[in-house]
PDB file of C-alpha atoms and ligand atoms in Angstrom:
ATOM      1  CA  MET M 123      54.608 -21.669   5.102  1.00  0.00           C
ATOM      2  CA  GLU M 124      52.010 -24.439   5.310  1.00  0.00           C
ATOM      3  CA  LEU M 125      49.761 -22.302   7.503  1.00  0.00           C
ATOM      4  CA  ARG M 126      49.967 -19.431   5.077  1.00  0.00           C
ATOM      5  CA  ARG M 127      48.966 -21.669   2.167  1.00  0.00           C
ATOM      6  CA  ILE M 128      45.931 -22.930   4.080  1.00  0.00           C
ATOM      7  CA  ALA M 129      44.963 -19.376   4.938  1.00  0.00           C
ATOM      8  CA  GLU M 130      45.209 -18.343   1.292  1.00  0.00           C
ATOM      9  CA  GLU M 131      43.171 -21.296   0.168  1.00  0.00           C
ATOM     10  CA  THR M 132      40.485 -20.584   2.728  1.00  0.00           C
ATOM     11  CA  GLU M 133      40.298 -17.013   1.535  1.00  0.00           C
ATOM     12  CA  LEU M 134      39.944 -18.164  -2.048  1.00  0.00           C
ATOM     13  CA  THR M 135      37.075 -20.509  -1.137  1.00  0.00           C
ATOM     14  CA  LEU M 136      35.323 -17.678   0.711  1.00  0.00           C
ATOM     15  CA  THR M 137      35.580 -15.347  -2.265  1.00  0.00           C
ATOM     16  CA  LYS M 138      34.247 -18.054  -4.537  1.00  0.00           C
ATOM     17  CA  THR M 139      31.207 -18.606  -2.307  1.00  0.00           C
ATOM     18  CA  GLN M 140      30.462 -14.894  -2.201  1.00  0.00           C
ATOM     19  CA  ILE M 141      30.327 -14.503  -5.950  1.00  0.00           C
ATOM     20  CA  GLU M 142      28.554 -17.789  -6.574  1.00  0.00           C
ATOM     21  CA  VAL M 143      26.964 -17.697  -9.996  1.00  0.00           C
ATOM     22  CA  CYS M 144      23.264 -18.542 -10.275  1.00  0.00           C
ATOM     23  CA  PRO M 145      23.113 -22.241 -11.254  1.00  0.00           C
ATOM     24  CA  LEU M 146      19.835 -21.762 -13.142  1.00  0.00           C
ATOM     25  CA  CYS M 147      21.008 -19.113 -15.594  1.00  0.00           C
ATOM     26  CA  ALA M 148      24.805 -19.057 -15.193  1.00  0.00           C
ATOM     27  CA  GLY M 149      24.534 -15.356 -14.432  1.00  0.00           C
ATOM     28  CA  THR M 150      22.797 -14.365 -17.656  1.00  0.00           C
ATOM     29  CA  GLY M 151      19.499 -13.558 -15.933  1.00  0.00           C
ATOM     30  CA  TRP M 152      17.550 -15.686 -18.440  1.00  0.00           C
ATOM     31  CA  LYS M 153      16.567 -19.316 -18.277  1.00  0.00           C
ATOM     32  CA  THR M 154      15.286 -21.640 -20.963  1.00  0.00           C
ATOM     33  CA  LEU M 155      11.740 -22.903 -20.662  1.00  0.00           C
ATOM     34  CA  PRO M 156      11.059 -26.583 -21.341  1.00  0.00           C
ATOM     35  CA  ALA M 157      10.454 -27.011 -25.071  1.00  0.00           C
ATOM     36  CA  SER M 158       6.784 -26.839 -25.980  1.00  0.00           C
ATOM     37  CA  PRO M 159       5.521 -29.937 -27.833  1.00  0.00           C
ATOM     38  CA  VAL M 160       3.785 -27.662 -30.339  1.00  0.00           C
ATOM     39  CA  GLN M 161       6.644 -25.352 -31.250  1.00  0.00           C
ATOM     40  CA  ASN M 162       9.553 -27.665 -30.523  1.00  0.00           C
ATOM     41  CA  LYS M 163      11.911 -25.797 -32.807  1.00  0.00           C
ATOM     42  CA  ASP M 164      12.095 -22.524 -30.883  1.00  0.00           C
ATOM     43  CA  ARG M 165      13.705 -22.432 -27.494  1.00  0.00           C
ATOM     44  CA  ARG M 166      11.812 -20.037 -25.322  1.00  0.00           C
ATOM     45  CA  VAL M 167      13.513 -18.097 -22.529  1.00  0.00           C
ATOM     46  CA  THR M 168      12.170 -16.250 -19.522  1.00  0.00           C
ATOM     47  CA  ARG M 169      13.517 -14.113 -16.679  1.00  0.00           C
ATOM     48  CA  CYS M 170      15.403 -16.296 -14.224  1.00  0.00           C
ATOM     49  CA  ASP M 171      14.153 -16.690 -10.626  1.00  0.00           C
ATOM     50  CA  CYS M 172      17.272 -14.930  -9.345  1.00  0.00           C
ATOM     51  CA  GLN M 173      16.212 -11.792 -11.255  1.00  0.00           C
ATOM     52  CA  LEU M 174      12.699 -11.930  -9.826  1.00  0.00           C
ATOM     53  CA  GLN M 175      14.136 -12.262  -6.346  1.00  0.00           C
ATOM     54  CA  ALA M 176      16.329  -9.239  -6.865  1.00  0.00           C
ATOM     55  CA  ARG M 177      13.335  -7.264  -8.165  1.00  0.00           C
ATOM     56  CA  THR M 178      11.224  -8.330  -5.186  1.00  0.00           C
ATOM     57  CA  GLY M 179      13.902  -6.995  -2.831  1.00  0.00           C
ATOM     58  CA  THR M 180      14.096  -3.684  -4.679  1.00  0.00           C
ATOM     59  CA  LEU M 181      10.311  -3.273  -4.761  1.00  0.00           C
ATOM     60  CA  LEU M 182       9.919  -4.140  -1.071  1.00  0.00           C
ATOM     61  CA  ALA M 183      12.484  -1.505  -0.133  1.00  0.00           C
ATOM     62  CA  ALA M 184      10.865   1.090  -2.428  1.00  0.00           C
ATOM     63  CA  ALA M 185       7.414   0.474  -0.921  1.00  0.00           C
ATOM     64  CA  HIS M 186       8.455   2.203   2.345  1.00  0.00           C
ATOM     65  CA  ILE M 187       6.506  -0.120   4.611  1.00  0.00           C
ATOM     66  CA  PRO M 188       6.930   1.219   8.159  1.00  0.00           C
ATOM     67  CA  ARG M 189       9.039  -0.944  10.468  1.00  0.00           C
ATOM     68  CA  ARG M 190       6.179  -1.744  12.847  1.00  0.00           C
ATOM     69  CA  TYR M 191       4.139  -3.261  10.011  1.00  0.00           C
ATOM     70  CA  GLU M 192       7.001  -5.033   8.216  1.00  0.00           C
ATOM     71  CA  HIS M 193       5.961  -8.463   9.522  1.00  0.00           C
ATOM     72  CA  CYS M 194       2.318  -8.134   8.353  1.00  0.00           C
ATOM     73  CA  GLU M 195       1.080 -10.757   5.894  1.00  0.00           C
ATOM     74  CA  LEU M 196      -2.419 -11.484   4.634  1.00  0.00           C
ATOM     75  CA  THR M 197      -2.000 -15.038   5.912  1.00  0.00           C
ATOM     76  CA  SER M 198      -0.892 -13.882   9.376  1.00  0.00           C
ATOM     77  CA  LEU M 199      -4.053 -11.867  10.082  1.00  0.00           C
ATOM     78  CA  ALA M 200      -6.064 -13.818  12.676  1.00  0.00           C
ATOM     79  CA  ILE M 201      -9.608 -14.512  11.459  1.00  0.00           C
ATOM     80  CA  ASP M 202     -10.770 -17.096  13.976  1.00  0.00           C
ATOM     81  CA  GLY M 203     -12.537 -16.861  17.346  1.00  0.00           C
ATOM     82  CA  LEU M 204     -12.773 -13.228  18.455  1.00  0.00           C
ATOM     83  CA  TYR M 205     -11.497 -12.090  15.070  1.00  0.00           C
ATOM     84  CA  ARG M 206     -14.078 -13.969  13.005  1.00  0.00           C
ATOM     85  CA  SER M 207     -15.501 -10.693  11.768  1.00  0.00           C
ATOM     86  CA  LEU M 208     -12.227 -10.005   9.907  1.00  0.00           C
ATOM     87  CA  ALA M 209     -12.673 -12.978   7.561  1.00  0.00           C
ATOM     88  CA  PRO M 210     -14.702 -11.157   4.862  1.00  0.00           C
ATOM     89  CA  ALA M 211     -12.177  -8.300   4.783  1.00  0.00           C
ATOM     90  CA  ARG M 212      -9.290 -10.698   4.363  1.00  0.00           C
ATOM     91  CA  MET M 213     -11.190 -12.476   1.621  1.00  0.00           C
ATOM     92  CA  ALA M 214     -11.713  -9.142  -0.163  1.00  0.00           C
ATOM     93  CA  ALA M 215      -7.980  -8.390   0.160  1.00  0.00           C
ATOM     94  CA  SER M 216      -6.977 -11.741  -1.364  1.00  0.00           C
ATOM     95  CA  LYS M 217      -9.508 -11.290  -4.156  1.00  0.00           C
ATOM     96  CA  PHE M 218      -8.055  -7.885  -4.894  1.00  0.00           C
ATOM     97  CA  VAL M 219      -4.527  -9.305  -5.226  1.00  0.00           C
ATOM     98  CA  GLU M 220      -5.780 -12.133  -7.414  1.00  0.00           C
ATOM     99  CA  GLY M 221      -7.767  -9.859  -9.712  1.00  0.00           C
ATOM    100  CA  TYR M 222      -5.160  -7.132 -10.166  1.00  0.00           C
ATOM    101  CA  PRO M 223      -4.399  -5.749 -12.769  1.00  0.00           C
ATOM    102  CA  VAL M 224      -7.377  -7.085 -14.746  1.00  0.00           C
ATOM    103  CA  ASP M 225      -9.593  -5.332 -12.197  1.00  0.00           C
ATOM    104  CA  LYS M 226      -7.875  -2.125 -11.128  1.00  0.00           C
ATOM    105  CA  THR M 227     -10.553  -0.904  -8.725  1.00  0.00           C
ATOM    106  CA  GLY M 228      -8.896   0.120  -5.448  1.00  0.00           C
ATOM    107  CA  LEU M 229      -9.993  -0.602  -1.897  1.00  0.00           C
ATOM    108  CA  LEU M 230     -11.400   1.669   0.790  1.00  0.00           C
ATOM    109  CA  LEU M 231     -10.803  -0.173   4.069  1.00  0.00           C
ATOM    110  CA  ILE M 232     -12.937   1.279   6.846  1.00  0.00           C
ATOM    111  CA  GLY M 233     -12.655   0.329  10.506  1.00  0.00           C
ATOM    112  CA  THR M 234     -11.673   1.635  13.943  1.00  0.00           C
ATOM    113  CA  ILE M 235      -8.078   1.918  15.115  1.00  0.00           C
ATOM    114  CA  GLY M 236      -6.460  -1.430  15.847  1.00  0.00           C
ATOM    115  CA  VAL M 237      -8.963  -3.463  13.860  1.00  0.00           C
ATOM    116  CA  GLY M 238      -6.343  -4.637  11.354  1.00  0.00           C
ATOM    117  CA  LYS M 239      -6.841  -2.429   8.305  1.00  0.00           C
ATOM    118  CA  THR M 240      -3.198  -1.335   8.054  1.00  0.00           C
ATOM    119  CA  HIS M 241      -2.166  -4.972   8.470  1.00  0.00           C
ATOM    120  CA  LEU M 242      -4.425  -5.847   5.521  1.00  0.00           C
ATOM    121  CA  ALA M 243      -3.086  -3.022   3.358  1.00  0.00           C
ATOM    122  CA  VAL M 244       0.540  -3.988   4.030  1.00  0.00           C
ATOM    123  CA  GLY M 245      -0.286  -7.671   3.421  1.00  0.00           C
ATOM    124  CA  ILE M 246      -1.757  -6.734   0.029  1.00  0.00           C
ATOM    125  CA  VAL M 247       1.337  -4.711  -0.899  1.00  0.00           C
ATOM    126  CA  LYS M 248       3.733  -7.540  -0.009  1.00  0.00           C
ATOM    127  CA  GLU M 249       1.636 -10.100  -1.858  1.00  0.00           C
ATOM    128  CA  LEU M 250       1.426  -7.928  -5.006  1.00  0.00           C
ATOM    129  CA  ILE M 251       5.178  -7.377  -4.977  1.00  0.00           C
ATOM    130  CA  ARG M 252       6.054 -11.021  -4.427  1.00  0.00           C
ATOM    131  CA  SER M 253       3.543 -12.669  -6.715  1.00  0.00           C
ATOM    132  CA  LYS M 254       3.208 -10.043  -9.469  1.00  0.00           C
ATOM    133  CA  GLY M 255       6.257  -7.782  -9.219  1.00  0.00           C
ATOM    134  CA  ILE M 256       4.111  -4.650  -8.984  1.00  0.00           C
ATOM    135  CA  ALA M 257       5.513  -1.343  -7.702  1.00  0.00           C
ATOM    136  CA  CYS M 258       3.720  -0.131  -4.566  1.00  0.00           C
ATOM    137  CA  LEU M 259       4.151   2.810  -2.199  1.00  0.00           C
ATOM    138  CA  PHE M 260       2.892   3.030   1.379  1.00  0.00           C
ATOM    139  CA  TYR M 261       2.248   6.430   2.954  1.00  0.00           C
ATOM    140  CA  ASP M 262       0.778   7.425   6.272  1.00  0.00           C
ATOM    141  CA  TYR M 263      -1.607  10.303   5.496  1.00  0.00           C
ATOM    142  CA  ARG M 264      -0.262  12.496   8.329  1.00  0.00           C
ATOM    143  CA  GLU M 265       3.339  11.796   7.332  1.00  0.00           C
ATOM    144  CA  LEU M 266       2.677  12.603   3.684  1.00  0.00           C
ATOM    145  CA  LEU M 267       1.041  15.947   4.497  1.00  0.00           C
ATOM    146  CA  LYS M 268       3.894  16.757   6.884  1.00  0.00           C
ATOM    147  CA  GLN M 269       6.500  15.994   4.208  1.00  0.00           C
ATOM    148  CA  ILE M 270       4.713  18.181   1.660  1.00  0.00           C
ATOM    149  CA  GLN M 271       4.481  21.028   4.166  1.00  0.00           C
ATOM    150  CA  ASN M 272       8.165  20.629   5.092  1.00  0.00           C
ATOM    151  CA  SER M 273       9.116  20.956   1.432  1.00  0.00           C
ATOM    152  CA  TYR M 274       7.872  24.592   1.529  1.00  0.00           C
ATOM    153  CA  ASN M 275      10.614  25.361   4.056  1.00  0.00           C
ATOM    154  CA  ASP M 276      13.538  27.070   2.296  1.00  0.00           C
ATOM    155  CA  SER M 277      16.173  25.179   4.273  1.00  0.00           C
ATOM    156  CA  VAL M 278      14.823  21.833   3.047  1.00  0.00           C
ATOM    157  CA  LYS M 279      16.295  20.603  -0.220  1.00  0.00           C
ATOM    158  CA  THR M 280      13.310  18.550  -1.398  1.00  0.00           C
ATOM    159  CA  THR M 281      10.570  20.268  -3.376  1.00  0.00           C
ATOM    160  CA  GLU M 282       6.841  19.613  -3.214  1.00  0.00           C
ATOM    161  CA  LEU M 283       7.116  17.726  -6.501  1.00  0.00           C
ATOM    162  CA  ASP M 284       9.952  15.522  -5.185  1.00  0.00           C
ATOM    163  CA  VAL M 285       7.556  14.319  -2.505  1.00  0.00           C
ATOM    164  CA  LEU M 286       4.519  14.113  -4.751  1.00  0.00           C
ATOM    165  CA  ARG M 287       6.001  12.523  -7.870  1.00  0.00           C
ATOM    166  CA  PRO M 288       6.093   8.947  -6.504  1.00  0.00           C
ATOM    167  CA  VAL M 289       2.682   9.523  -4.902  1.00  0.00           C
ATOM    168  CA  PHE M 290       1.301  10.504  -8.315  1.00  0.00           C
ATOM    169  CA  GLU M 291       3.152   7.868 -10.332  1.00  0.00           C
ATOM    170  CA  THR M 292       3.604   4.622  -8.362  1.00  0.00           C
ATOM    171  CA  GLU M 293       1.372   1.901  -9.744  1.00  0.00           C
ATOM    172  CA  ILE M 294      -0.309   1.206  -6.402  1.00  0.00           C
ATOM    173  CA  LEU M 295      -0.505   3.760  -3.595  1.00  0.00           C
ATOM    174  CA  VAL M 296      -1.589   2.952  -0.046  1.00  0.00           C
ATOM    175  CA  LEU M 297      -2.812   6.001   1.856  1.00  0.00           C
ATOM    176  CA  ASP M 298      -3.090   4.946   5.492  1.00  0.00           C
ATOM    177  CA  GLU M 299      -5.407   6.739   7.950  1.00  0.00           C
ATOM    178  CA  LEU M 300      -7.031   9.060   5.427  1.00  0.00           C
ATOM    179  CA  GLY M 301      -8.682  12.009   7.175  1.00  0.00           C
ATOM    180  CA  ALA M 302      -6.562  11.709  10.348  1.00  0.00           C
ATOM    181  CA  VAL M 303      -5.570  15.398  10.189  1.00  0.00           C
ATOM    182  CA  LYS M 304      -8.039  18.169  11.068  1.00  0.00           C
ATOM    183  CA  PRO M 305      -9.085  19.456   7.645  1.00  0.00           C
ATOM    184  CA  THR M 306      -8.123  22.871   6.297  1.00  0.00           C
ATOM    185  CA  GLU M 307      -8.565  24.395   2.863  1.00  0.00           C
ATOM    186  CA  TRP M 308      -4.961  23.419   2.054  1.00  0.00           C
ATOM    187  CA  ILE M 309      -5.507  19.813   3.104  1.00  0.00           C
ATOM    188  CA  TRP M 310      -8.644  19.531   0.974  1.00  0.00           C
ATOM    189  CA  ASP M 311      -6.764  20.927  -2.032  1.00  0.00           C
ATOM    190  CA  THR M 312      -3.840  18.567  -1.493  1.00  0.00           C
ATOM    191  CA  VAL M 313      -6.011  15.450  -1.077  1.00  0.00           C
ATOM    192  CA  SER M 314      -7.997  16.489  -4.121  1.00  0.00           C
ATOM    193  CA  LEU M 315      -4.817  16.937  -6.176  1.00  0.00           C
ATOM    194  CA  ILE M 316      -3.506  13.491  -5.195  1.00  0.00           C
ATOM    195  CA  LEU M 317      -6.742  11.570  -5.705  1.00  0.00           C
ATOM    196  CA  SER M 318      -7.692  13.356  -8.922  1.00  0.00           C
ATOM    197  CA  THR M 319      -4.257  12.865 -10.462  1.00  0.00           C
ATOM    198  CA  ARG M 320      -4.331   9.128  -9.749  1.00  0.00           C
ATOM    199  CA  TYR M 321      -7.942   8.872 -10.899  1.00  0.00           C
ATOM    200  CA  ASN M 322      -7.165  10.580 -14.201  1.00  0.00           C
ATOM    201  CA  ASP M 323      -4.138   8.355 -14.762  1.00  0.00           C
ATOM    202  CA  LYS M 324      -6.212   5.255 -13.936  1.00  0.00           C
ATOM    203  CA  LEU M 325      -3.883   4.235 -11.111  1.00  0.00           C
ATOM    204  CA  THR M 326      -5.041   2.100  -8.216  1.00  0.00           C
ATOM    205  CA  THR M 327      -5.245   3.507  -4.694  1.00  0.00           C
ATOM    206  CA  ILE M 328      -5.811   1.611  -1.448  1.00  0.00           C
ATOM    207  CA  ILE M 329      -7.157   3.744   1.381  1.00  0.00           C
ATOM    208  CA  THR M 330      -7.587   2.997   5.067  1.00  0.00           C
ATOM    209  CA  THR M 331      -9.646   5.229   7.343  1.00  0.00           C
ATOM    210  CA  ASN M 332     -11.354   5.092  10.714  1.00  0.00           C
ATOM    211  CA  PHE M 333     -14.027   7.608   9.764  1.00  0.00           C
ATOM    212  CA  LEU M 334     -17.500   6.400   8.915  1.00  0.00           C
ATOM    213  CA  ASP M 335     -18.269   6.545   5.235  1.00  0.00           C
ATOM    214  CA  GLY M 336     -20.949   9.232   5.214  1.00  0.00           C
ATOM    215  CA  PRO M 337     -21.633  12.716   3.848  1.00  0.00           C
ATOM    216  CA  SER M 338     -20.516  15.838   5.694  1.00  0.00           C
ATOM    217  CA  ALA M 339     -22.662  17.452   8.403  1.00  0.00           C
ATOM    218  CA  LYS M 340     -23.048  20.430   6.086  1.00  0.00           C
ATOM    219  CA  ALA M 341     -24.422  18.251   3.284  1.00  0.00           C
ATOM    220  CA  GLU M 342     -26.883  16.652   5.687  1.00  0.00           C
ATOM    221  CA  GLY M 343     -27.907  19.970   7.246  1.00  0.00           C
ATOM    222  CA  VAL M 344     -26.865  18.890  10.746  1.00  0.00           C
ATOM    223  CA  GLU M 345     -26.194  21.975  12.875  1.00  0.00           C
ATOM    224  CA  GLY M 346     -25.813  23.255  16.419  1.00  0.00           C
ATOM    225  CA  PRO M 347     -25.784  20.830  19.378  1.00  0.00           C
ATOM    226  CA  LYS M 348     -26.685  17.927  17.101  1.00  0.00           C
ATOM    227  CA  ARG M 349     -23.520  18.655  15.108  1.00  0.00           C
ATOM    228  CA  SER M 350     -21.273  18.728  18.181  1.00  0.00           C
ATOM    229  CA  ASN M 351     -22.603  15.341  19.293  1.00  0.00           C
ATOM    230  CA  ARG M 352     -22.103  13.841  15.885  1.00  0.00           C
ATOM    231  CA  ASP M 353     -18.864  12.019  15.017  1.00  0.00           C
ATOM    232  CA  ASP M 354     -16.996  13.309  11.983  1.00  0.00           C
ATOM    233  CA  THR M 355     -17.572  11.324   8.798  1.00  0.00           C
ATOM    234  CA  LEU M 356     -15.307  10.870   5.792  1.00  0.00           C
ATOM    235  CA  GLY M 357     -17.313  13.657   4.119  1.00  0.00           C
ATOM    236  CA  ASP M 358     -16.426  16.017   6.971  1.00  0.00           C
ATOM    237  CA  ARG M 359     -12.732  15.120   6.834  1.00  0.00           C
ATOM    238  CA  ILE M 360     -11.945  15.110   3.105  1.00  0.00           C
ATOM    239  CA  GLY M 361     -14.973  16.902   1.620  1.00  0.00           C
ATOM    240  CA  ASP M 362     -18.054  15.451  -0.069  1.00  0.00           C
ATOM    241  CA  ARG M 363     -16.630  15.794  -3.554  1.00  0.00           C
ATOM    242  CA  MET M 364     -13.512  13.753  -2.751  1.00  0.00           C
ATOM    243  CA  ARG M 365     -15.614  11.197  -0.897  1.00  0.00           C
ATOM    244  CA  SER M 366     -17.682  10.538  -4.000  1.00  0.00           C
ATOM    245  CA  ARG M 367     -14.502  10.433  -6.108  1.00  0.00           C
ATOM    246  CA  LEU M 368     -13.210   7.743  -3.727  1.00  0.00           C
ATOM    247  CA  HIS M 369     -16.342   5.715  -4.352  1.00  0.00           C
ATOM    248  CA  GLU M 370     -15.555   5.791  -8.062  1.00  0.00           C
ATOM    249  CA  MET M 371     -11.969   4.670  -7.415  1.00  0.00           C
ATOM    250  CA  CYS M 372     -12.459   2.069  -4.692  1.00  0.00           C
ATOM    251  CA  ARG M 373     -14.559  -0.814  -3.487  1.00  0.00           C
ATOM    252  CA  VAL M 374     -15.660  -0.235   0.124  1.00  0.00           C
ATOM    253  CA  VAL M 375     -14.632  -2.909   2.618  1.00  0.00           C
ATOM    254  CA  THR M 376     -15.938  -2.390   6.142  1.00  0.00           C
ATOM    255  CA  ILE M 377     -13.973  -4.170   8.826  1.00  0.00           C
ATOM    256  CA  GLU M 378     -16.359  -5.045  11.606  1.00  0.00           C
ATOM    257  CA  GLY M 379     -14.472  -4.893  14.881  1.00  0.00           C
ATOM    258  CA  THR M 380     -16.695  -4.995  17.994  1.00  0.00           C
ATOM    259  CA  ASP M 381     -16.007  -1.329  18.801  1.00  0.00           C
ATOM    260  CA  PHE M 382     -16.819  -0.382  15.274  1.00  0.00           C
ATOM    261  CA  ARG M 383     -20.269  -1.969  15.368  1.00  0.00           C
ATOM    262  CA  GLN M 384     -21.135   0.011  18.501  1.00  0.00           C
ATOM    263  CA  LYS M 385     -20.081   3.194  16.786  1.00  0.00           C
ATOM    264  CA  VAL M 386     -22.307   2.503  13.796  1.00  0.00           C
ATOM    265  CA  LYS M 387     -25.276   1.900  16.118  1.00  0.00           C
ATOM    266  CA  SER M 388     -24.800   5.087  18.115  1.00  0.00           C
ATOM    267  CA  ALA M 389     -24.435   7.026  14.868  1.00  0.00           C
ATOM    268  CA  SER M 390     -27.776   5.860  13.505  1.00  0.00           C
ATOM    269  CA  PHE M 391     -29.665   6.399  16.814  1.00  0.00           C
ATOM    270  CA  PRO M 392     -28.608   9.827  18.036  1.00  0.00           C
TER     271      PRO M 392
HETATM  272 ZN1   ZN L 669      19.544 -16.922 -12.420  1.00  0.00          ZN
END
């Protein structure tokens, strides 16, 4: 009998702990602010911290940050020693978070693979969610195009608009590795639809790319053997029109890895 009573009591305590009510707001979701000396008659209330925490969790899950980048923080990006050259880019990222949404200009992060641009983009997203409660969505460019293409398949239940709606509407979109798919007419149209829709709706877009920010070979009149020796630029990959649209939407941040500097040199001295 005694044992049973203890067991029941233990169970009761456990249940109580699980449904512990927030001590700040007693479960109402609102907390009272300290009375202001000026308007001491009116009690002012604000969203309780427990509500903000819940919202942070929801927003982080909705941002679809890929597993391998989940740990990335702005503060965890190394900027000393060998990585000194990353300091200005990290500064630009922090400035962006600080200034948003007063300044809604996006970012175009340019740098070679492995230089830390995806880390920066994810760090920005997490910081915006935690400190400002802003809805963000992360998409790998290749993955997004693949999902749109899959939606044309009759056996797939999702429609093109199901995939695109959050891409069009989320307050901040990260498009990682822009240009990483060999361009076709369809890809140009799709990129143009996404960027133009967000531009028209004045929504902020953060782009990462490892293509040099230059006009297409066609626009520069580069042909023949010279063309085959020339690395593709952003203009080649997404079209000159979309490249200039990007410049209207974003501030360019070049991340100077050592490899990247070499590439710039060889591009200017063919
Ligand atoms: Zn609370």
